XYZ file of C-alpha atoms in Angstrom:
483
model
C 41.881 101.882 -28.411
C 42.490 104.553 -26.016
C 39.657 107.189 -25.614
C 39.593 109.583 -28.593
C 40.188 113.280 -28.276
C 37.079 114.449 -29.529
C 33.789 115.918 -27.515
C 33.329 113.882 -24.433
C 30.097 111.607 -23.659
C 27.281 113.537 -22.012
C 24.840 111.877 -19.914
C 21.708 112.742 -17.706
C 21.198 109.910 -15.070
C 17.608 109.233 -14.144
C 17.976 106.310 -11.379
C 15.018 103.928 -11.857
C 13.917 101.945 -8.813
C 10.325 101.766 -9.897
C 9.090 99.250 -11.586
C 7.522 99.298 -15.392
C 5.892 96.895 -17.400
C 8.382 93.699 -18.655
C 8.276 92.787 -22.204
C 9.107 89.017 -21.441
C 6.832 87.793 -18.827
C 4.356 90.522 -19.043
C 4.676 91.446 -15.365
C 3.001 94.939 -14.616
C 5.667 96.256 -12.543
C 8.475 93.683 -12.427
C 10.978 95.007 -15.060
C 13.412 97.455 -12.885
C 16.384 98.966 -14.351
C 18.622 101.928 -14.134
C 18.670 104.491 -17.181
C 20.313 107.448 -18.435
C 19.797 109.460 -21.827
C 23.136 110.005 -23.662
C 23.060 113.311 -25.349
C 26.443 112.047 -27.131
C 28.703 109.247 -26.408
C 32.039 107.865 -27.483
C 32.563 104.547 -28.675
C 35.084 103.833 -26.190
C 32.592 104.872 -23.248
C 29.672 102.809 -24.703
C 32.111 100.046 -25.053
C 33.272 99.957 -21.615
C 29.456 100.666 -20.482
C 28.085 97.272 -22.241
C 30.939 95.644 -20.764
C 29.554 96.622 -17.364
C 25.870 95.322 -18.215
C 24.300 98.513 -19.765
C 22.669 98.331 -23.444
C 21.334 101.257 -25.466
C 17.683 101.769 -27.115
C 18.133 104.794 -29.087
C 19.591 107.291 -26.900
C 18.254 105.857 -23.599
C 20.701 103.775 -22.210
C 19.716 101.349 -19.300
C 21.197 98.370 -17.016
C 18.951 96.058 -15.485
C 18.965 95.885 -11.743
C 19.531 92.159 -11.911
C 18.995 91.054 -8.267
C 15.474 92.581 -8.428
C 14.193 92.717 -12.264
C 11.796 89.886 -12.773
C 13.672 88.480 -15.807
C 17.766 88.997 -15.219
C 19.155 90.130 -18.585
C 22.810 88.762 -19.281
C 25.001 90.576 -21.501
C 26.097 87.916 -23.948
C 28.881 87.717 -26.354
C 30.225 85.486 -29.222
C 33.853 84.786 -29.931
C 33.520 85.712 -33.520
C 36.941 84.218 -34.456
C 36.104 80.739 -32.828
C 32.538 80.720 -34.001
C 31.313 77.484 -35.554
C 27.724 77.434 -37.028
C 25.766 74.556 -35.649
C 23.252 72.502 -38.032
C 20.259 74.855 -37.667
C 22.712 77.973 -38.374
C 23.856 75.785 -41.747
C 20.352 75.039 -42.533
C 19.352 78.905 -42.817
C 22.201 79.378 -44.612
C 21.661 76.634 -47.178
C 18.306 77.789 -47.516
C 19.141 81.384 -48.248
C 21.717 80.092 -50.897
C 19.163 77.883 -52.418
C 16.482 80.568 -52.619
C 19.023 83.051 -54.284
C 20.314 80.284 -56.713
C 17.074 78.283 -57.577
C 14.221 80.377 -56.054
C 12.372 77.088 -54.853
C 12.502 77.582 -51.394
C 9.055 76.491 -49.131
C 7.692 79.590 -47.630
C 7.502 77.921 -44.534
C 8.434 79.966 -41.256
C 11.775 78.353 -39.598
C 11.031 76.934 -36.332
C 14.573 75.944 -35.209
C 15.353 79.099 -33.677
C 13.044 82.076 -32.969
C 12.904 85.542 -34.472
C 13.196 88.005 -31.978
C 10.304 90.024 -31.157
C 10.292 93.723 -30.440
C 10.293 92.911 -27.005
C 13.510 94.920 -25.803
C 11.725 98.250 -26.854
C 8.515 97.070 -25.021
C 10.656 96.195 -21.902
C 12.137 99.880 -21.913
C 9.543 102.241 -23.730
C 7.617 103.025 -20.740
C 10.457 104.082 -18.969
C 11.902 105.866 -21.786
C 9.110 107.868 -22.519
C 8.702 109.297 -18.780
C 12.356 110.064 -18.809
C 13.463 111.620 -22.040
C 15.777 114.559 -21.871
C 14.186 118.288 -21.734
C 17.828 119.995 -21.715
C 18.702 122.168 -24.378
C 21.494 121.694 -26.834
C 22.834 125.216 -25.433
C 22.889 123.814 -22.112
C 24.983 120.708 -23.196
C 27.882 122.665 -24.864
C 30.709 123.107 -22.566
C 33.152 126.053 -22.236
C 36.477 126.178 -23.757
C 38.918 123.259 -22.442
C 41.194 125.784 -20.635
C 38.194 127.250 -18.847
C 37.343 123.861 -17.622
C 40.963 123.046 -16.916
C 40.942 126.049 -14.526
C 38.011 124.668 -12.594
C 39.244 121.319 -12.173
C 42.265 122.857 -10.502
C 40.460 124.768 -8.071
C 39.970 121.853 -5.773
C 43.716 121.407 -5.916
C 44.279 124.918 -4.957
C 42.024 124.570 -2.015
C 44.759 122.405 -0.119
C 42.570 119.477 -0.087
C 44.372 115.817 -0.662
C 43.025 113.358 -2.810
C 43.810 109.598 -3.099
C 45.214 108.417 -6.649
C 42.328 106.745 -8.537
C 42.340 103.984 -11.047
C 42.319 105.370 -13.528
C 18.258 106.913 -41.871
C 15.352 106.127 -41.183
C 14.302 103.277 -44.172
C 12.075 104.912 -46.615
C 10.086 101.764 -47.689
C 6.297 100.865 -47.059
C 6.971 97.271 -47.435
C 9.711 97.469 -44.537
C 8.128 97.017 -41.164
C 9.650 96.708 -37.471
C 9.490 93.023 -36.995
C 12.559 92.273 -35.122
C 14.389 93.751 -32.511
C 17.765 91.917 -32.120
C 18.575 92.451 -28.304
C 18.920 91.893 -30.038
C 19.713 88.014 -32.392
C 22.959 86.167 -30.164
C 32.951 84.137 -23.689
C 36.887 83.502 -21.497
C 38.648 86.510 -21.540
C 38.157 89.907 -20.089
C 36.410 92.654 -21.469
C 39.425 94.639 -21.275
C 38.734 95.886 -17.948
C 37.853 92.323 -16.537
C 39.383 88.800 -16.161
C 37.488 85.807 -17.560
C 36.858 82.510 -15.890
C 38.002 79.451 -17.712
C 37.530 75.973 -16.920
C 37.881 72.717 -19.011
C 34.552 70.280 -19.338
C 34.643 67.631 -17.152
C 35.023 64.198 -18.711
C 31.582 63.043 -20.239
C 29.978 66.446 -20.000
C 30.744 67.919 -23.612
C 33.219 68.385 -26.202
C 36.568 69.948 -25.405
C 36.454 73.420 -27.024
C 40.285 73.781 -26.810
C 40.550 70.783 -29.820
C 39.377 71.312 -33.122
C 36.264 68.957 -33.881
C 36.740 66.219 -36.459
C 35.704 66.843 -39.959
C 34.769 64.947 -43.009
C 36.613 64.031 -45.653
C 34.361 65.238 -48.297
C 34.197 68.621 -46.347
C 38.079 68.856 -47.024
C 37.377 68.286 -50.497
C 34.881 71.002 -50.947
C 36.700 73.413 -49.316
C 39.968 72.887 -51.623
C 37.575 73.312 -54.526
C 36.247 76.572 -52.907
C 39.578 77.521 -52.449
C 40.452 77.283 -56.178
C 37.486 78.905 -57.572
C 37.995 81.923 -54.926
C 41.682 81.887 -56.452
C 40.514 82.218 -59.996
C 37.646 84.425 -59.469
C 39.639 86.997 -57.451
C 41.960 87.544 -60.676
C 39.182 88.768 -62.585
C 37.212 90.339 -59.548
C 39.982 93.503 -58.759
C 38.315 96.442 -56.865
C 35.095 94.983 -55.792
C 33.767 94.640 -52.447
C 33.564 90.985 -53.088
C 37.055 90.542 -53.859
C 37.864 91.783 -50.285
C 35.291 89.259 -48.611
C 36.856 86.520 -50.842
C 40.472 87.682 -49.561
C 39.438 87.392 -46.076
C 37.892 83.990 -46.647
C 40.886 82.621 -48.220
C 43.249 83.987 -45.659
C 40.846 82.416 -42.956
C 40.684 78.826 -44.786
C 44.546 78.380 -45.307
C 45.043 77.052 -41.620
C 41.724 75.469 -41.426
C 42.075 72.202 -43.279
C 41.166 69.979 -40.126
C 38.007 72.530 -39.438
C 34.530 72.228 -40.046
C 32.862 74.536 -42.768
C 32.739 78.109 -41.622
C 30.427 80.888 -42.409
C 32.631 82.236 -45.277
C 31.745 79.170 -47.188
C 28.603 79.816 -47.072
C 27.889 83.567 -47.383
C 30.807 84.230 -49.574
C 30.359 81.371 -52.138
C 30.080 82.258 -55.965
C 26.844 81.977 -57.318
C 25.873 80.532 -60.829
C 25.374 82.964 -63.736
C 21.781 81.656 -64.148
C 21.175 82.428 -60.163
C 17.385 83.359 -59.827
C 18.005 86.159 -57.369
C 20.555 88.836 -56.621
C 21.090 89.443 -52.918
C 23.395 92.660 -52.251
C 24.381 94.585 -49.267
C 25.195 98.113 -48.520
C 26.040 99.842 -45.231
C 25.857 103.601 -44.231
C 26.595 105.598 -40.883
C 23.234 106.217 -39.312
C 22.088 108.756 -36.367
C 22.606 107.593 -32.807
C 24.090 109.032 -29.633
C 27.634 107.372 -30.659
C 30.240 109.822 -32.120
C 31.306 108.148 -35.309
C 35.244 107.999 -35.157
C 38.126 106.926 -37.257
C 41.373 105.322 -35.906
C 44.529 104.337 -37.693
C 44.324 100.972 -36.411
C 40.519 100.672 -36.641
C 38.459 99.229 -39.517
C 38.251 101.086 -42.554
C 34.639 101.979 -42.215
C 35.525 103.713 -38.889
C 33.304 103.014 -35.642
C 29.962 104.116 -34.648
C 26.252 103.443 -35.706
C 25.665 101.645 -39.036
C 22.656 100.609 -40.985
C 23.027 97.427 -42.872
C 20.872 96.972 -46.022
C 19.696 93.734 -47.383
C 18.635 94.351 -50.988
C 16.944 91.599 -52.902
C 16.299 92.131 -56.729
C 16.606 95.944 -55.983
C 14.163 95.676 -53.431
C 15.044 96.169 -49.831
C 13.997 93.641 -47.463
C 15.777 93.982 -44.170
C 17.765 96.406 -42.597
C 20.237 95.595 -39.362
C 21.309 98.276 -37.093
C 24.950 97.691 -35.577
C 27.186 99.308 -33.387
C 30.900 99.383 -34.227
C 33.034 99.829 -31.233
C 36.666 99.006 -30.212
C 36.355 95.517 -29.343
C 33.240 94.431 -31.014
C 30.427 94.628 -33.292
C 27.072 95.064 -31.257
C 23.691 93.852 -32.676
C 20.776 96.577 -32.093
C 17.953 95.768 -34.194
C 16.920 94.232 -37.100
C 13.916 95.512 -39.432
C 12.428 93.228 -42.320
C 9.811 92.694 -44.592
C 7.465 90.117 -43.291
C 6.880 88.686 -46.631
C 10.365 87.070 -46.592
C 10.266 85.698 -42.743
C 10.624 82.226 -44.496
C 14.340 83.158 -44.935
C 14.803 83.494 -41.321
C 16.531 86.996 -41.522
C 17.052 87.068 -37.796
C 19.255 84.076 -37.753
C 20.561 84.899 -41.341
C 21.594 88.821 -40.317
C 23.227 87.354 -37.049
C 25.533 85.201 -38.847
C 26.405 87.924 -41.548
C 27.324 90.186 -38.740
C 29.298 87.320 -37.260
C 31.130 87.280 -40.676
C 31.256 91.025 -40.715
C 32.974 90.957 -37.292
C 35.473 88.351 -38.501
C 36.422 90.855 -41.608
C 37.017 93.696 -39.463
C 39.129 91.988 -37.151
C 41.670 91.642 -40.104
C 42.293 95.325 -39.871
C 41.547 95.706 -36.414
C 42.472 92.777 -34.282
C 41.243 93.898 -31.058
C 37.556 94.044 -32.719
C 37.037 90.305 -32.648
C 33.767 89.672 -30.566
C 30.054 89.895 -31.493
C 27.416 91.362 -28.898
C 23.978 89.979 -28.828
C 22.515 92.189 -26.669
C 20.710 89.993 -23.545
C 20.563 86.422 -22.498
C 17.663 85.744 -20.598
C 17.642 82.170 -19.189
C 14.427 82.539 -17.376
C 12.667 83.348 -20.925
C 12.659 79.854 -22.766
C 12.149 81.795 -26.643
C 15.469 84.196 -25.651
C 17.647 81.233 -24.886
C 18.414 80.668 -28.337
C 21.322 82.980 -28.324
C 23.166 80.529 -26.191
C 23.274 78.418 -29.432
C 26.066 80.988 -30.953
C 29.337 79.325 -29.770
C 31.442 79.802 -27.931
C 29.674 82.577 -26.188
C 30.131 83.973 -22.578
C 27.732 85.711 -20.571
C 29.023 88.880 -18.170
C 29.009 88.252 -14.153
C 26.735 90.756 -12.756
C 28.704 91.527 -9.807
C 32.461 91.347 -10.834
C 32.038 92.014 -14.857
C 34.201 89.249 -15.569
C 33.221 87.267 -19.150
C 32.190 83.485 -18.177
C 31.770 80.547 -20.949
C 27.962 80.070 -20.914
C 28.709 76.359 -20.350
C 29.680 77.506 -16.899
C 26.571 79.567 -16.346
C 23.712 77.681 -17.330
C 23.751 74.876 -14.361
C 23.858 78.003 -12.250
C 21.019 79.586 -13.897
C 18.780 76.627 -13.875
C 19.325 76.619 -10.042
C 18.562 80.331 -9.799
C 17.398 83.179 -12.156
C 19.624 85.495 -10.815
C 23.532 83.922 -10.269
C 27.174 85.388 -9.838
C 28.974 83.594 -12.189
C 32.455 84.440 -10.584
C 32.930 81.822 -8.382
C 35.831 83.356 -6.733
C 34.396 84.329 -3.425
C 36.929 87.165 -3.029
C 36.662 88.902 -6.360
C 35.331 92.171 -6.823
C 34.319 94.641 -9.225
C 37.797 95.830 -10.346
C 36.309 98.890 -12.241
C 34.351 99.860 -9.044
C 33.805 103.822 -7.954
C 36.859 104.381 -5.583
C 36.819 108.288 -5.617
C 33.495 110.056 -5.931
C 35.404 113.330 -5.900
C 36.677 112.781 -9.387
C 33.524 112.198 -11.122
C 33.054 114.769 -13.897
C 30.085 116.967 -13.884
C 28.996 119.558 -16.371
C 27.027 122.222 -14.671
C 26.262 125.596 -16.270
C 28.061 124.717 -19.255
C 31.355 124.527 -17.374
C 33.021 121.342 -16.813
C 34.576 120.447 -13.248
C 35.190 117.443 -10.901
C 32.399 117.100 -8.495
C 34.166 117.993 -5.364
C 34.026 121.334 -6.943
C 30.470 120.951 -7.655
C 29.433 119.599 -4.343
C 30.463 123.440 -2.960
C 28.951 125.595 -5.450
C 25.877 123.507 -5.115
C 22.761 125.349 -3.955
C 19.841 123.359 -2.196
C 19.437 119.718 -1.283
C 22.617 117.385 -1.713
C 22.428 115.047 -4.848
C 25.261 113.035 -3.457
C 23.296 109.850 -3.076
C 22.444 110.041 -6.769
C 25.957 110.909 -8.387
C 27.425 107.859 -5.993
C 24.629 105.891 -7.371
C 25.583 106.581 -11.205
C 29.127 106.555 -10.559
C 29.183 103.215 -9.091
C 26.999 101.786 -12.082
C 29.116 103.178 -14.760
C 32.842 102.605 -12.880
C 35.629 104.858 -12.027
C 37.092 105.231 -15.533
C 33.491 106.021 -17.401
C 32.753 108.362 -14.635
C 36.088 110.367 -15.220
C 35.483 110.734 -18.845
C 31.881 111.141 -19.258
C 30.277 114.388 -18.420
C 27.450 113.831 -15.860
C 24.978 116.751 -16.696
C 23.468 118.858 -13.593
C 21.090 121.470 -13.869
């Protein structure tokens, strides 16, 4: 998906070498990250930013300084189309089905995988409140495009030569903020970087390139499920359930040798006498991301959404997700603690993976599920690595690397470069500072022009740092606000 023709992203960069309290290891000053305030942001820009290790918490977008912070946070994604639920994942799905159908699930919190605590916000909130923007909205409204273009041409007229650069809040007293899925969780490039692949060594695990074996009874169950779905789809025209089942049927036709997938659990027809009714609704929600529709994109469009979970007419959880050009990115989960025995953090992650697979039918590029950060030095955050197959982002070259290749390196050192090609560099690195776009006094201009007009001390070091972190492409698309 190419960058849209709407309003550009507008950001304020804060730097961030000072240390702040870490929500993972509780260090008072160990959390070190760069940050910026996103007044607005396109979905393509945010996609490219998270593929360089950035992440948003509300309108605050931050990037850990990986070789300095106390608990390095590696961006993790699951290859949703190839996802296979583990035994513990299936146990959670079966528990939910049993509860809905029979209502007799023991209310004992699951211990297979921890629910995410609200620690990501804790890890960033100090810096967030100190850095919140005070800029008025009028200062953020650029002048007409033709005026901005004339300013950008000013630098060319000066005779200088340039090198070519590569170019709703939930109204429910019963719902509390109990989990932050930074949030709950591969290779292949992030559409801007190459991935590193290597088959597992003999005796070191299953060959992921080959389909796993499958029991005969599972094959029989799947065939029975297909017949049920075919019969029900004839009477369920026009419903959202029909679309879900159509996807499942399409997805299962070529999977006779595969184990049960998540659709077999989440879209299975329920008995007429089911004790409970679980429903889902989805709404656009307020965020810095600009909602956008594209002809080849998902029907719901791109942007930030609330996924609401309703049980017998009562809202029990809300998942916040960002739908981006290449992924569904999980942001937060709010849930009613009375229903924690249903392992809603794990269940919602599995539902979101299934949702990603649905979106991919209409938008083939949208095939990844981003789970926030994987923090190997924090044992309770390692569970994200169980959503396989998954990849971690190399903090130096921004190449996706299968997590199986990363874990031995992280056992040796909490900070590691995953790309083992010593000559490889960041392909999206800054190449020409003068081409960075700046918004100054409501006028869009390249930094080379702004630098000449600026009065007072030079800010080149700060702009250089910002552009190096966001990369050449984003620095030429986004507008860096300068007062």
